Structure formats: C-alpha cells, structure tokens
PDB file of C-alpha atoms and ligand atoms in Angstrom:
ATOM      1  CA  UNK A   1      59.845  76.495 -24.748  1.00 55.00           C
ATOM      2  CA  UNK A   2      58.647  73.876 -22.597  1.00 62.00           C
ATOM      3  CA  UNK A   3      59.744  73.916 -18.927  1.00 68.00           C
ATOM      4  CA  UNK A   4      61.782  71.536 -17.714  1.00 66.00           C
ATOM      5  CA  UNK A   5      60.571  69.127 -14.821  1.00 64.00           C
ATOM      6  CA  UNK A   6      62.708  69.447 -11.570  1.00 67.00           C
ATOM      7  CA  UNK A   7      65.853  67.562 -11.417  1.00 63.00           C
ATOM      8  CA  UNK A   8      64.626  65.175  -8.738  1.00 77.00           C
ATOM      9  CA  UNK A   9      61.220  64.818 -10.865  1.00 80.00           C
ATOM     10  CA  UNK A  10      63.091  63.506 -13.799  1.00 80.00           C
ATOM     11  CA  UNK A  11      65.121  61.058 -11.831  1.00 80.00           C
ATOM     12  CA  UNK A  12      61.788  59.972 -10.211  1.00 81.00           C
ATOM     13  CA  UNK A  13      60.945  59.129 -13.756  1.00 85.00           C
ATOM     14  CA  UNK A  14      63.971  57.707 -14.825  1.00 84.00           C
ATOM     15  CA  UNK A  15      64.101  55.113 -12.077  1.00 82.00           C
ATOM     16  CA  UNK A  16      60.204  54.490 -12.475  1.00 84.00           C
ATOM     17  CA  UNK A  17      60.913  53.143 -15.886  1.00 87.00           C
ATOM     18  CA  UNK A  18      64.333  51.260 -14.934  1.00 87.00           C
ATOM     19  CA  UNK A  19      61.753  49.394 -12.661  1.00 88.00           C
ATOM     20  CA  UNK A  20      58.862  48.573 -15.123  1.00 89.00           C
ATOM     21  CA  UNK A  21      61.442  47.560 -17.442  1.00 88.00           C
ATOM     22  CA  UNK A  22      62.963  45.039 -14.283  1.00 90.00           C
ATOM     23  CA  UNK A  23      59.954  43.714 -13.882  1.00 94.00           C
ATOM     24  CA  UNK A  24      58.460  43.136 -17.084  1.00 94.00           C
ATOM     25  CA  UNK A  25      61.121  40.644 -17.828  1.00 95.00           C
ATOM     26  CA  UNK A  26      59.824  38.822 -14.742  1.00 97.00           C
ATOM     27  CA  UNK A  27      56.245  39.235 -16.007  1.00 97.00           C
ATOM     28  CA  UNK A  28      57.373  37.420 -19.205  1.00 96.00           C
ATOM     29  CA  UNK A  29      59.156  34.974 -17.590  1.00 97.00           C
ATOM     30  CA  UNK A  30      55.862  34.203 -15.663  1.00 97.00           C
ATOM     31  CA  UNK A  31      54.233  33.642 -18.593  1.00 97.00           C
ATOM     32  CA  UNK A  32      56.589  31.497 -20.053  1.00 96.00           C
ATOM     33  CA  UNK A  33      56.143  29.223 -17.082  1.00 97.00           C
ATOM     34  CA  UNK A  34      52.003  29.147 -16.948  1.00 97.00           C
ATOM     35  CA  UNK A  35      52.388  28.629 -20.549  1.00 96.00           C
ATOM     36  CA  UNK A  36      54.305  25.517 -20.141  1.00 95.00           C
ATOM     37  CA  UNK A  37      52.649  24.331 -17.511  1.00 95.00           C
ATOM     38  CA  UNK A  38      48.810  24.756 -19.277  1.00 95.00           C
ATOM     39  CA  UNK A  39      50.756  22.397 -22.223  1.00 93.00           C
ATOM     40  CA  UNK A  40      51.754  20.040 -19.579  1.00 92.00           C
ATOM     41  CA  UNK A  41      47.844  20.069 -17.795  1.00 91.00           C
ATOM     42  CA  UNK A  42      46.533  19.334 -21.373  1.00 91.00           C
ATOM     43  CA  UNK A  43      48.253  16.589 -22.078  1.00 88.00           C
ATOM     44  CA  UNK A  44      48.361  14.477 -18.781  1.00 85.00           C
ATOM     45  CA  UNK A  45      44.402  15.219 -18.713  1.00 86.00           C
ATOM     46  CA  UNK A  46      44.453  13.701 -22.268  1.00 85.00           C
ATOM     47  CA  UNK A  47      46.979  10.557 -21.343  1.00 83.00           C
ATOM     48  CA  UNK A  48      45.623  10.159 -17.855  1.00 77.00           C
ATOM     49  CA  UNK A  49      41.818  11.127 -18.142  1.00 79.00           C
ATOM     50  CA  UNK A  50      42.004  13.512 -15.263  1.00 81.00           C
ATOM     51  CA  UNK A  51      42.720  16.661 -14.122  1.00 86.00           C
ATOM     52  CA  UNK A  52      45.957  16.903 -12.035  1.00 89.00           C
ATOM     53  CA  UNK A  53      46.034  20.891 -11.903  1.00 94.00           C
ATOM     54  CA  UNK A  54      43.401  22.239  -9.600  1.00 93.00           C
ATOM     55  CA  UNK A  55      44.630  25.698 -10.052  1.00 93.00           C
ATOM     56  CA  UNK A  56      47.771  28.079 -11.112  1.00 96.00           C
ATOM     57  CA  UNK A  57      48.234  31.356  -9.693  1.00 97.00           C
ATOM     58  CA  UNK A  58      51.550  33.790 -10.195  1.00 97.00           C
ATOM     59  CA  UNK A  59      52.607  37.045  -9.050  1.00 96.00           C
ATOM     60  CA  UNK A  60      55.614  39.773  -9.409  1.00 97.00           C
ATOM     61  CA  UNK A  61      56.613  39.927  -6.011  1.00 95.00           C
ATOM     62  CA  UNK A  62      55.986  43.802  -5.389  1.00 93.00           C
ATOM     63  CA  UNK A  63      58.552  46.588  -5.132  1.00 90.00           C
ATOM     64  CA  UNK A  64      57.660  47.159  -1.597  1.00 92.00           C
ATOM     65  CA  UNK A  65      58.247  43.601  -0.847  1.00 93.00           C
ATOM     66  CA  UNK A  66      61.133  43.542  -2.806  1.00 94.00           C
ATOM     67  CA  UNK A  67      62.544  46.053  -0.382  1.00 92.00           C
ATOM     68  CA  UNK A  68      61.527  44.506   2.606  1.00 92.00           C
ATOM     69  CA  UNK A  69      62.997  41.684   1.771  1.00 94.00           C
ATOM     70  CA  UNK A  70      66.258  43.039   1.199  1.00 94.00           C
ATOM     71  CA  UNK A  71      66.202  45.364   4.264  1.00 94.00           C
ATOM     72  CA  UNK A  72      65.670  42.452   6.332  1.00 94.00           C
ATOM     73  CA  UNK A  73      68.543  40.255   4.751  1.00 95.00           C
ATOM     74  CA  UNK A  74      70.688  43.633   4.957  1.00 95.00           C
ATOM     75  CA  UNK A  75      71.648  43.752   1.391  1.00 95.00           C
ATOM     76  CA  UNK A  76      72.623  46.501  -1.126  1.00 93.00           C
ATOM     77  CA  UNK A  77      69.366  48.219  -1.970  1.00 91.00           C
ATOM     78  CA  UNK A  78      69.302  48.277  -5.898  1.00 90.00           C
ATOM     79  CA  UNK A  79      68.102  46.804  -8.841  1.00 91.00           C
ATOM     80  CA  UNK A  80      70.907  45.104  -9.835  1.00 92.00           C
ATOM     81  CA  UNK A  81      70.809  43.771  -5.792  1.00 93.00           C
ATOM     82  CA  UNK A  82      67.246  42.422  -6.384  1.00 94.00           C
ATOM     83  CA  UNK A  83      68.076  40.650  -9.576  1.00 94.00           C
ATOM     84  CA  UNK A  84      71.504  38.414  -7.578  1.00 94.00           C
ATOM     85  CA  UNK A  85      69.936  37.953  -4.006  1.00 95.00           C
ATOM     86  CA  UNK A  86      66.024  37.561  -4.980  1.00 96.00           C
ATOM     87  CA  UNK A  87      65.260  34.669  -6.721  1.00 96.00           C
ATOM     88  CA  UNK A  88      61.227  34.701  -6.013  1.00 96.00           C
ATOM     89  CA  UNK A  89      60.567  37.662  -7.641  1.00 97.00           C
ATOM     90  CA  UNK A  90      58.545  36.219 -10.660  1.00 98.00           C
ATOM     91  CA  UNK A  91      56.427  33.121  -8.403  1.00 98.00           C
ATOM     92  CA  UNK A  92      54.251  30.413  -9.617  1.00 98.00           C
ATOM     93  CA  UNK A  93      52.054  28.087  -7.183  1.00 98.00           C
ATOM     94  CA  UNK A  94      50.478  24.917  -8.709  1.00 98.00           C
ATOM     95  CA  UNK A  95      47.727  23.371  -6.285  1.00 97.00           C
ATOM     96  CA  UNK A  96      47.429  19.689  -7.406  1.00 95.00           C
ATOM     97  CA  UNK A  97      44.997  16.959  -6.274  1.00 92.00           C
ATOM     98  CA  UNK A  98      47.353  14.441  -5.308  1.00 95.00           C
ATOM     99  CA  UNK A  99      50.832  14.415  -3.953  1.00 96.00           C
ATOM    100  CA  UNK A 100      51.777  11.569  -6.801  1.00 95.00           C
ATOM    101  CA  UNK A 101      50.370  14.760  -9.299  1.00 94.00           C
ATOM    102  CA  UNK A 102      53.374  16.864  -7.216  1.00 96.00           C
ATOM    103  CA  UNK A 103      55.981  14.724  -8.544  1.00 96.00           C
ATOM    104  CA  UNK A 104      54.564  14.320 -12.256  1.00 93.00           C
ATOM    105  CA  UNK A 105      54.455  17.374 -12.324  1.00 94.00           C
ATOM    106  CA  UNK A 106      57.444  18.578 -11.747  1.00 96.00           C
ATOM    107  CA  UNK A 107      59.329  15.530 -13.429  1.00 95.00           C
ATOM    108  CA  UNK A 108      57.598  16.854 -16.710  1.00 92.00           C
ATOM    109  CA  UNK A 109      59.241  20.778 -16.360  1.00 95.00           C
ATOM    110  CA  UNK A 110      62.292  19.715 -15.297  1.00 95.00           C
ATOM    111  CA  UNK A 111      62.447  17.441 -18.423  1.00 94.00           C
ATOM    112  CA  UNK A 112      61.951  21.170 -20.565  1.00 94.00           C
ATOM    113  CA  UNK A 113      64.946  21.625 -22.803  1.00 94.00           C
ATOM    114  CA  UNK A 114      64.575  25.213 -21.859  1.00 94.00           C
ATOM    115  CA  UNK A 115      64.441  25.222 -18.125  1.00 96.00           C
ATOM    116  CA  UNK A 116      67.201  25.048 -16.061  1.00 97.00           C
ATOM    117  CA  UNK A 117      66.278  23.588 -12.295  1.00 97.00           C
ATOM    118  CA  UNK A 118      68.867  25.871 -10.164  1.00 97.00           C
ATOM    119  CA  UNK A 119      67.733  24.171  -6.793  1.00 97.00           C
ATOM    120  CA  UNK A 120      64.248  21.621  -5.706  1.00 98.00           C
ATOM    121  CA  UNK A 121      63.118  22.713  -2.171  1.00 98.00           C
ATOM    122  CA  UNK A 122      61.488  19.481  -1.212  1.00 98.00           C
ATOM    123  CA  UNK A 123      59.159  19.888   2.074  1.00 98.00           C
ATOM    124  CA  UNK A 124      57.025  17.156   1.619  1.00 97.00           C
ATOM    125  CA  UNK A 125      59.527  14.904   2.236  1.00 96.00           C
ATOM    126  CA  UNK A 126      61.365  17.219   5.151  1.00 96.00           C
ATOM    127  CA  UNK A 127      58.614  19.723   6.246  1.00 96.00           C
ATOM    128  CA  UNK A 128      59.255  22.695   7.713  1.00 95.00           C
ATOM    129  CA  UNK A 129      59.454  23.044  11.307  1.00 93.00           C
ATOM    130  CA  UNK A 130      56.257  25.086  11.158  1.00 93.00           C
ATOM    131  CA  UNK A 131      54.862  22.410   9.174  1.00 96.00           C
ATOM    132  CA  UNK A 132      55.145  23.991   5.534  1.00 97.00           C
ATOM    133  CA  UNK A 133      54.666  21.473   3.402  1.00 98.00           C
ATOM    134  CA  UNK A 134      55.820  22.067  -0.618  1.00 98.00           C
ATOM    135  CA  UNK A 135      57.710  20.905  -3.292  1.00 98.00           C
ATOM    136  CA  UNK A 136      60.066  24.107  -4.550  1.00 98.00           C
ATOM    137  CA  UNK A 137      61.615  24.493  -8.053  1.00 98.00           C
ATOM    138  CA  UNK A 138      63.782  27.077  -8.671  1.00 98.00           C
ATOM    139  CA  UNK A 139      64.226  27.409 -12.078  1.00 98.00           C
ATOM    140  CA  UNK A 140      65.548  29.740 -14.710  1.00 97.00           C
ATOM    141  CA  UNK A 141      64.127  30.223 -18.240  1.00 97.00           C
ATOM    142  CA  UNK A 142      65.040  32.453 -21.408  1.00 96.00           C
ATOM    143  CA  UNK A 143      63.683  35.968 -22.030  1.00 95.00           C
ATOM    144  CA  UNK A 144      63.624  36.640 -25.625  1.00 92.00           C
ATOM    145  CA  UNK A 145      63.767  40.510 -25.846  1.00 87.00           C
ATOM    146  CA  UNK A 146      64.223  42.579 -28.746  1.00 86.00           C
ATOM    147  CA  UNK A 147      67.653  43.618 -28.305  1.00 86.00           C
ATOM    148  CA  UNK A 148      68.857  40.596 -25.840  1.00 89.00           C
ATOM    149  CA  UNK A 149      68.405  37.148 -23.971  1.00 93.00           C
ATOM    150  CA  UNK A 150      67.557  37.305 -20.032  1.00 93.00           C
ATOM    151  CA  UNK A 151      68.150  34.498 -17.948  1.00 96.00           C
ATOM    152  CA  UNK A 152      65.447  34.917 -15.154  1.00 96.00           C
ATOM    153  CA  UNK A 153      64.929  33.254 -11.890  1.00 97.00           C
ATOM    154  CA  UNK A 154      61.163  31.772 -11.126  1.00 98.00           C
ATOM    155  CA  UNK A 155      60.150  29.921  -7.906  1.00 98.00           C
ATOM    156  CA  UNK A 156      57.555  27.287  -8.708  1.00 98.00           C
ATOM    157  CA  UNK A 157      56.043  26.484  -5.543  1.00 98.00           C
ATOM    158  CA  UNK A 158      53.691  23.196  -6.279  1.00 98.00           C
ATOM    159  CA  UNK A 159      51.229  21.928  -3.314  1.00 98.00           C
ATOM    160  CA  UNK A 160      48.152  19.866  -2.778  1.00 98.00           C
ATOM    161  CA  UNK A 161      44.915  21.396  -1.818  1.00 97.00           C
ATOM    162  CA  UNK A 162      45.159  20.437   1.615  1.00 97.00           C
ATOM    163  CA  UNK A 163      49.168  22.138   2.155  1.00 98.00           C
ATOM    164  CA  UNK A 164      47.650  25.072  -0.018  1.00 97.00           C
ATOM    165  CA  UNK A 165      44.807  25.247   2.916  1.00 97.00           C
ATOM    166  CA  UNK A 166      46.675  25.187   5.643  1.00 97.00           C
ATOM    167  CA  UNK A 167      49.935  27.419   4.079  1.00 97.00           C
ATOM    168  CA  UNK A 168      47.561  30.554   3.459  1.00 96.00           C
ATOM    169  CA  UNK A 169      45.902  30.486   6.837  1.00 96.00           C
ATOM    170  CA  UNK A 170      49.371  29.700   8.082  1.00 95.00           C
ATOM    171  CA  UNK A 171      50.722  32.893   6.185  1.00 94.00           C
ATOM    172  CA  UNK A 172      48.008  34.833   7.231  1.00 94.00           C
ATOM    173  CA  UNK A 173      48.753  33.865  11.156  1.00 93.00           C
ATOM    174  CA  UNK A 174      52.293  34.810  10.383  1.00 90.00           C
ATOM    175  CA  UNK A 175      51.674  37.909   9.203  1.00 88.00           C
ATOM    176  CA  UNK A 176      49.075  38.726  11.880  1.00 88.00           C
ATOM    177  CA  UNK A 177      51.608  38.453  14.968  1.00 90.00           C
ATOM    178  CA  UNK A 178      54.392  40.294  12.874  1.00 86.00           C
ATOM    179  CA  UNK A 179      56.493  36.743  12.224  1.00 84.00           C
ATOM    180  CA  UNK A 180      56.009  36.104  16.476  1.00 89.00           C
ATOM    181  CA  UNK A 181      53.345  33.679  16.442  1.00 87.00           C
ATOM    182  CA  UNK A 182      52.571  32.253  20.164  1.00 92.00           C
ATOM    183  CA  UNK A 183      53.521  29.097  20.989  1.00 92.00           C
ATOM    184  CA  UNK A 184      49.936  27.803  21.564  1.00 94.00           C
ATOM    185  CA  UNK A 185      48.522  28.465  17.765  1.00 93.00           C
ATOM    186  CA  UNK A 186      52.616  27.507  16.473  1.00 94.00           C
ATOM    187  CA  UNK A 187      51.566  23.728  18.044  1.00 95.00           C
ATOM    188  CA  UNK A 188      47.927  23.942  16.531  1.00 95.00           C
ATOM    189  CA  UNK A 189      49.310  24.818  13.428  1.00 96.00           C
ATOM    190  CA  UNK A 190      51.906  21.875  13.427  1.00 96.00           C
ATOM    191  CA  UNK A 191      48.750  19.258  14.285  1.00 96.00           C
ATOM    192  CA  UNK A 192      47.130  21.252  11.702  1.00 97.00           C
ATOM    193  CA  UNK A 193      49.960  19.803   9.240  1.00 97.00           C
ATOM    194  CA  UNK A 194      49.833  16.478  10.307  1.00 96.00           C
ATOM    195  CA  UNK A 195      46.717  16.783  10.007  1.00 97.00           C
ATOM    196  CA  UNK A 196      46.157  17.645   6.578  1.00 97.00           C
ATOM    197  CA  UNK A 197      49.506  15.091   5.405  1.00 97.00           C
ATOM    198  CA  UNK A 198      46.829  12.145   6.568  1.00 97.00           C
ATOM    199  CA  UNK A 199      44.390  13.930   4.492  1.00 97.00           C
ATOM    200  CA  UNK A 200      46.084  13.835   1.659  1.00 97.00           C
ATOM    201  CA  UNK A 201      47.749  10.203   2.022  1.00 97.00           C
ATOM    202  CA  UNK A 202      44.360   8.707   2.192  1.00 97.00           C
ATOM    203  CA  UNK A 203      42.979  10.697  -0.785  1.00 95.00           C
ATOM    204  CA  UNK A 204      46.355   9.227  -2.653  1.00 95.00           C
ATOM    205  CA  UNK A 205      45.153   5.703  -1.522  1.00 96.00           C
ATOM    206  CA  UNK A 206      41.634   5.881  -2.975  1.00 95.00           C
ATOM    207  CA  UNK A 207      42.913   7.242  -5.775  1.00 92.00           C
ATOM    208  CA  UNK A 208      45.006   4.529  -6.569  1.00 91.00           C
ATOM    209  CA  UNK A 209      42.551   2.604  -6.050  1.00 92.00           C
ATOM    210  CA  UNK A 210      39.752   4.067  -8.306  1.00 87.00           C
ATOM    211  CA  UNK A 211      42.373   3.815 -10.394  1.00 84.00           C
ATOM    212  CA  UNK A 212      43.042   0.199  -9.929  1.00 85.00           C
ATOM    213  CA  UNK A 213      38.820  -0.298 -10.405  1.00 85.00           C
ATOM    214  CA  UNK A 214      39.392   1.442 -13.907  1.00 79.00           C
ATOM    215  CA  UNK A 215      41.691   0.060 -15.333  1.00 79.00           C
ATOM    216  CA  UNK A 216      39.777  -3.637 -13.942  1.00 80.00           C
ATOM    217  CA  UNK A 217      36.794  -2.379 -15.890  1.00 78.00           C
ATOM    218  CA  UNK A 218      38.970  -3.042 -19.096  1.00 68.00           C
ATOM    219  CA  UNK A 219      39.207  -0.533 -22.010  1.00 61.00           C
ATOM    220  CA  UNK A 220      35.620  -0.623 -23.264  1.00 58.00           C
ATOM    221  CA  UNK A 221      34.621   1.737 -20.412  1.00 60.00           C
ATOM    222  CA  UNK A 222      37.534   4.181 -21.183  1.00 59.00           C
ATOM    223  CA  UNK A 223      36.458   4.324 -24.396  1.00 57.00           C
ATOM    224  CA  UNK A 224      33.549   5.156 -23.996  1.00 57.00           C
ATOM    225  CA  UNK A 225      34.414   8.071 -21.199  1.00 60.00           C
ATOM    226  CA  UNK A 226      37.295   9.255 -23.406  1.00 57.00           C
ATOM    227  CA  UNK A 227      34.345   9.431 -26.282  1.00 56.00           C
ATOM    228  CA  UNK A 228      31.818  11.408 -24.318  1.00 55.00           C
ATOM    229  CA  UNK A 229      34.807  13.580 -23.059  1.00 59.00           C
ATOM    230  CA  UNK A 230      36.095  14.030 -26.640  1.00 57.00           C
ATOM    231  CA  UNK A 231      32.675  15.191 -27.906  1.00 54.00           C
ATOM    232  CA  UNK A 232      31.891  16.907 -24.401  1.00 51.00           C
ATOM    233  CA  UNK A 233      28.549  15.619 -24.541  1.00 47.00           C
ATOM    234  CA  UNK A 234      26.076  14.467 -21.423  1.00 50.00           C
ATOM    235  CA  UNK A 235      24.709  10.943 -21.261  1.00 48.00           C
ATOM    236  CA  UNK A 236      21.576  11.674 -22.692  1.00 50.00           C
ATOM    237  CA  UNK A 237      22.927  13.608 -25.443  1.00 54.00           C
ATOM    238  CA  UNK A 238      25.174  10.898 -26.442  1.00 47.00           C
ATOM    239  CA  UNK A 239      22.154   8.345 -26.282  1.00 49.00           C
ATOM    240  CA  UNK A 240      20.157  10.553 -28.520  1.00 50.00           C
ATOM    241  CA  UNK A 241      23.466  11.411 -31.203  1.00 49.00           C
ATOM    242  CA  UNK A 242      23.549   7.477 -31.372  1.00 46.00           C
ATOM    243  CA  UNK A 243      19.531   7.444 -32.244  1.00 46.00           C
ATOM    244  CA  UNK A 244      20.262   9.476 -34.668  1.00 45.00           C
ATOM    245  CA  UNK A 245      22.948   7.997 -36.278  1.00 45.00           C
ATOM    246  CA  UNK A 246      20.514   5.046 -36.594  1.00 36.00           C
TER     247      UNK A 246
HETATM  248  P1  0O2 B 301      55.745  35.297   0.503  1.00 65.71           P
HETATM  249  O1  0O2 B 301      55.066  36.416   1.181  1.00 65.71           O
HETATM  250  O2  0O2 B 301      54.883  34.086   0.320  1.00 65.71           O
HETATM  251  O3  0O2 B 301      56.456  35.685  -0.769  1.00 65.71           O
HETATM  252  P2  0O2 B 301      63.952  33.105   1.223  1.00 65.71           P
HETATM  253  O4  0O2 B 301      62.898  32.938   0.171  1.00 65.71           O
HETATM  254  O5  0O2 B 301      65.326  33.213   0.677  1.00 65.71           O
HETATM  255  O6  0O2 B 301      63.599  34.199   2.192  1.00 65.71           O
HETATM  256  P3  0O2 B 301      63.792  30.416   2.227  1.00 65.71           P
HETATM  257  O7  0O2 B 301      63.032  30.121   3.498  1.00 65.71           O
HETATM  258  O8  0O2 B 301      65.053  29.696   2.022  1.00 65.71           O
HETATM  259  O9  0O2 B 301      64.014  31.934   2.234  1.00 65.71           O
HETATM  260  O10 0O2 B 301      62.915  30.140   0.970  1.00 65.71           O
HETATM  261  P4  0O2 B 301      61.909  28.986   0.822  1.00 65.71           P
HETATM  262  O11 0O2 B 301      62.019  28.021   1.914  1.00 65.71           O
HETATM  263  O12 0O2 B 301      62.081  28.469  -0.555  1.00 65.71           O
HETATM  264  O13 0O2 B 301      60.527  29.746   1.003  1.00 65.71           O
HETATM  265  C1  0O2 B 301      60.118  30.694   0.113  1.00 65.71           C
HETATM  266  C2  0O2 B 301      58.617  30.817   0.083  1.00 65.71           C
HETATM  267  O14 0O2 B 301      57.971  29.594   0.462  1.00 65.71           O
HETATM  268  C3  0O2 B 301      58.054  31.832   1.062  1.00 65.71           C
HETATM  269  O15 0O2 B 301      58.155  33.100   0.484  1.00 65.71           O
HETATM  270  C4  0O2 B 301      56.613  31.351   1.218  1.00 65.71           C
HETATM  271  O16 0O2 B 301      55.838  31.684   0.097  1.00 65.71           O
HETATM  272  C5  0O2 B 301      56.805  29.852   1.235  1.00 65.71           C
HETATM  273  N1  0O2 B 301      57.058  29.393   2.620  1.00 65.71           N
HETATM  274  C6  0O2 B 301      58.214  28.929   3.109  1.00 65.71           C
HETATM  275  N2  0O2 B 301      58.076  28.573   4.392  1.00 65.71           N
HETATM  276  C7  0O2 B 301      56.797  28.813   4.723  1.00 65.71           C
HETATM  277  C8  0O2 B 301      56.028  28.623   5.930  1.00 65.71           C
HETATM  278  O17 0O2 B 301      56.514  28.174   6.968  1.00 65.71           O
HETATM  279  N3  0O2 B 301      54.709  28.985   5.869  1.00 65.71           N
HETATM  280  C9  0O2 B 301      54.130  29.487   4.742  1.00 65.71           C
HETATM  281  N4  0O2 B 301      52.833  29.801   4.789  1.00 65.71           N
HETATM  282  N5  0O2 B 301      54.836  29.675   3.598  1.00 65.71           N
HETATM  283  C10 0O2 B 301      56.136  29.348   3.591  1.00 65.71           C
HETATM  284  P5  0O2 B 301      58.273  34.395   1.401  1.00 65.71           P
HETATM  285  O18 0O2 B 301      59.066  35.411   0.663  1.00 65.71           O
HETATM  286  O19 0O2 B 301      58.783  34.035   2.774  1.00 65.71           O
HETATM  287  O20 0O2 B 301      56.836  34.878   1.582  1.00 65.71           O
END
C-alpha cells in the first residue's frame, strides 16, 4: 500500500489547489476583458481609421502581493479575505495615444451589457498628489464555470503613453526608497507630470487637427486610404494591381 504523505504535506496540497482554483477565475476574467477590449480596438480602427490602443497588458496580481497587501491594510489573511477587500487582483492597463482615446474607450466598456462599472477612478481630471495620472474602472464581469457563475472584480487602469512613461519610472522610484521617496525626486517627479500632461495636450491638439485636414480633404482620399488599408497593400503595389486590372 502506498504511503501516505504527511499530514501537513497534504494540507500544503490542498491549499495549493484552493489557490490555483482562486486565481484561475481571475485569469478568465482577464481574458474576458482583453477579449472585449481587442473587439472594441477593431472596430474604432475600422470607424475611425486609426489605432487608439497602443498596447494592453494584464496580470494576476501574485500571491505574495496578495499578502502584502493585506498585511499592510491589516486584514484577515484568507482567501475568502482576498476575494472582499482586493479588488485589483485580475488588472488590465490600456496605453492609448490620446487622452480623447481614454474616454472612448472607456465609454464603449461601460456601454457592455455584461460589465458592471463598480467605481471610475478618474486622475486625469484630479491627479494624484504624486502626479499619477489615470483613468480607473473597476468593473465586474461573469465567470461562466462548469458548475457556477462568478462575479469577479477587474481594475482597468487606461493611460496615455506619456502617464504610462512617467507611472513605471514613478513605480519603480517608489519601490526603490521602500514607499519613502525624498522630497527632492517627489518635486521632480510632480514637474515630471506636468510635464508630460502638456505633452499630451498638444499631441491632442494636432490631432484634432490632422483630423480637421482629413476630413477637409473630402472622402475621395479616405477612400482611397481605407482601400489600400482594406487590401493591405503598399503604394506601388496598388499602382501595379490597377495596371493590371487594365
Ligand atoms: P501595483 O504594484 O501597481 O499593483 P488600493 O488599490 O486599495 O491600495 P487606492 O490608492 O485607492 O488603493 O487604489 P487606486 O488609486 O485605484 O490605485 C491602484 C493602482 O493604481 C496601484 O496599484 C497602481 O498600479 C496605480 N497607482 C495609483 N497611484 C499611483 C501612483 O502614485 N504612482 C504609480 N506609479 N501608480 C499608482 P498598487 O496595488 O498600489 O500597485
């Protein structure tokens, strides 16, 4: 007969798979989320001929993190503790090119019949005192399981390039002095912020108005683009398809 592990071994186990199974439902509830928002990329590329996404990342916050977390809030150290008092444990972060793209983009997942916005973190409009800027959705979505429906918590955290810049060196400062950053590099970082807001207002206004040159250059133009994009062909090629054609 096979011998039995150690009682604490077993337990080890036990709570090894309690934890997998935790966090898969965050996994799917991740995917759920990128999911929904590579829909939502494809078709604002396709109505507004450009690419408002610059990049999606997402993480499972990590057990040790998880605990850390808790630790320093002083809560109940459990599973069922991490599920009520963590709400970024499954974490998306869209970098957009424009701060207009922010907005858009979140008006089109909070208009998702299936997401329920719990709370919208908005620090563009009131940045942090550090300077964090970013517009926060919490949001829950349904888990389809095999033998139930989960209700899970995801923090969408949706930025420009230039508050995505400055929030990981930020982060990385923060982390550095152990949350005790001096006051010297705190006031850097804060002109740092300012800095990169008039960055991206002024990318906003000639955006608009590249936009306002497009849509000047009429329709014929668009077509055109929308036909090379459509058939993802170069200039030349498309000169040379129409020689052929006749
Ligand atoms: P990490 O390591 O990125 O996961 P809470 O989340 O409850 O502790 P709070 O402050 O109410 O507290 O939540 P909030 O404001 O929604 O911020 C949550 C996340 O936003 C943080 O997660 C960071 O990712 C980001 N964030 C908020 N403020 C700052 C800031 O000043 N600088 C930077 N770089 N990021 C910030 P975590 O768990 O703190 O960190």
């Amino acid at each position: 007969m096979a011998e039995q592990p150690p009682l604490q071994l077993q337990q080890l186990k036990k709570l090894k798979q309690e934890m997998t199974r935790f966090l898969m439902t965050y996994q799917f509830a991740l995917d759920e989320i990128t999911t929904k928002i590579e829909i939502l990329q494809q078709e604002f590329h396709y109505m507004n001929d450009y690419n408002p996404i610059e990049h999606v990342s997402s993480r499972v916050k990590s057990p040790e993190s998880m605990l850390t977390k808790l630790m320093r809030k002083n809560l109940p150290i459990s599973l069922a503790s991490m599920e009520e008092h963590l709400t970024d444990i499954a974490g998306v972060r869209v970098t957009c090119s424009f701060v207009s793209d922010i907005y858009e983009i979140s008006r089109m997942l909070q208009q998702q019949k299936d997401v329920d916005v719990l709370e919208i973190k908005d620090y563009i409009q009131e940045p942090k005192e550090s300077g964090y800027q970013s517009l926060h959705l919490l949001v829950r979505v349904p888990v389809f399981m095999s033998d139930r429906t989960k209700y899970v918590c995801v923090e969408i955290q949706i930025r420009t390039i230039a508050m995505d810049f400055w929030a990981s060196l930020e982060h990385k400062i923060f982390y550095k002095y152990n949350r005790d950053v001096p006051d010297r590099l705190r006031q850097e970082l804060q002109e740092a912020a300012a800095s990169a807001a008039a960055l991206d207002r002024k990318m906003e206004k000639l955006h608009l108005e590249m936009k306002e040159i497009k849509e000047e250059n009429g329709p014929e133009e668009e077509a055109f683009e929308l036909l090379l994009n459509n058939r993802r062909l170069t200039l030349p090629e498309a000169f040379l398809s129409e020689d052929n054609d006749g």
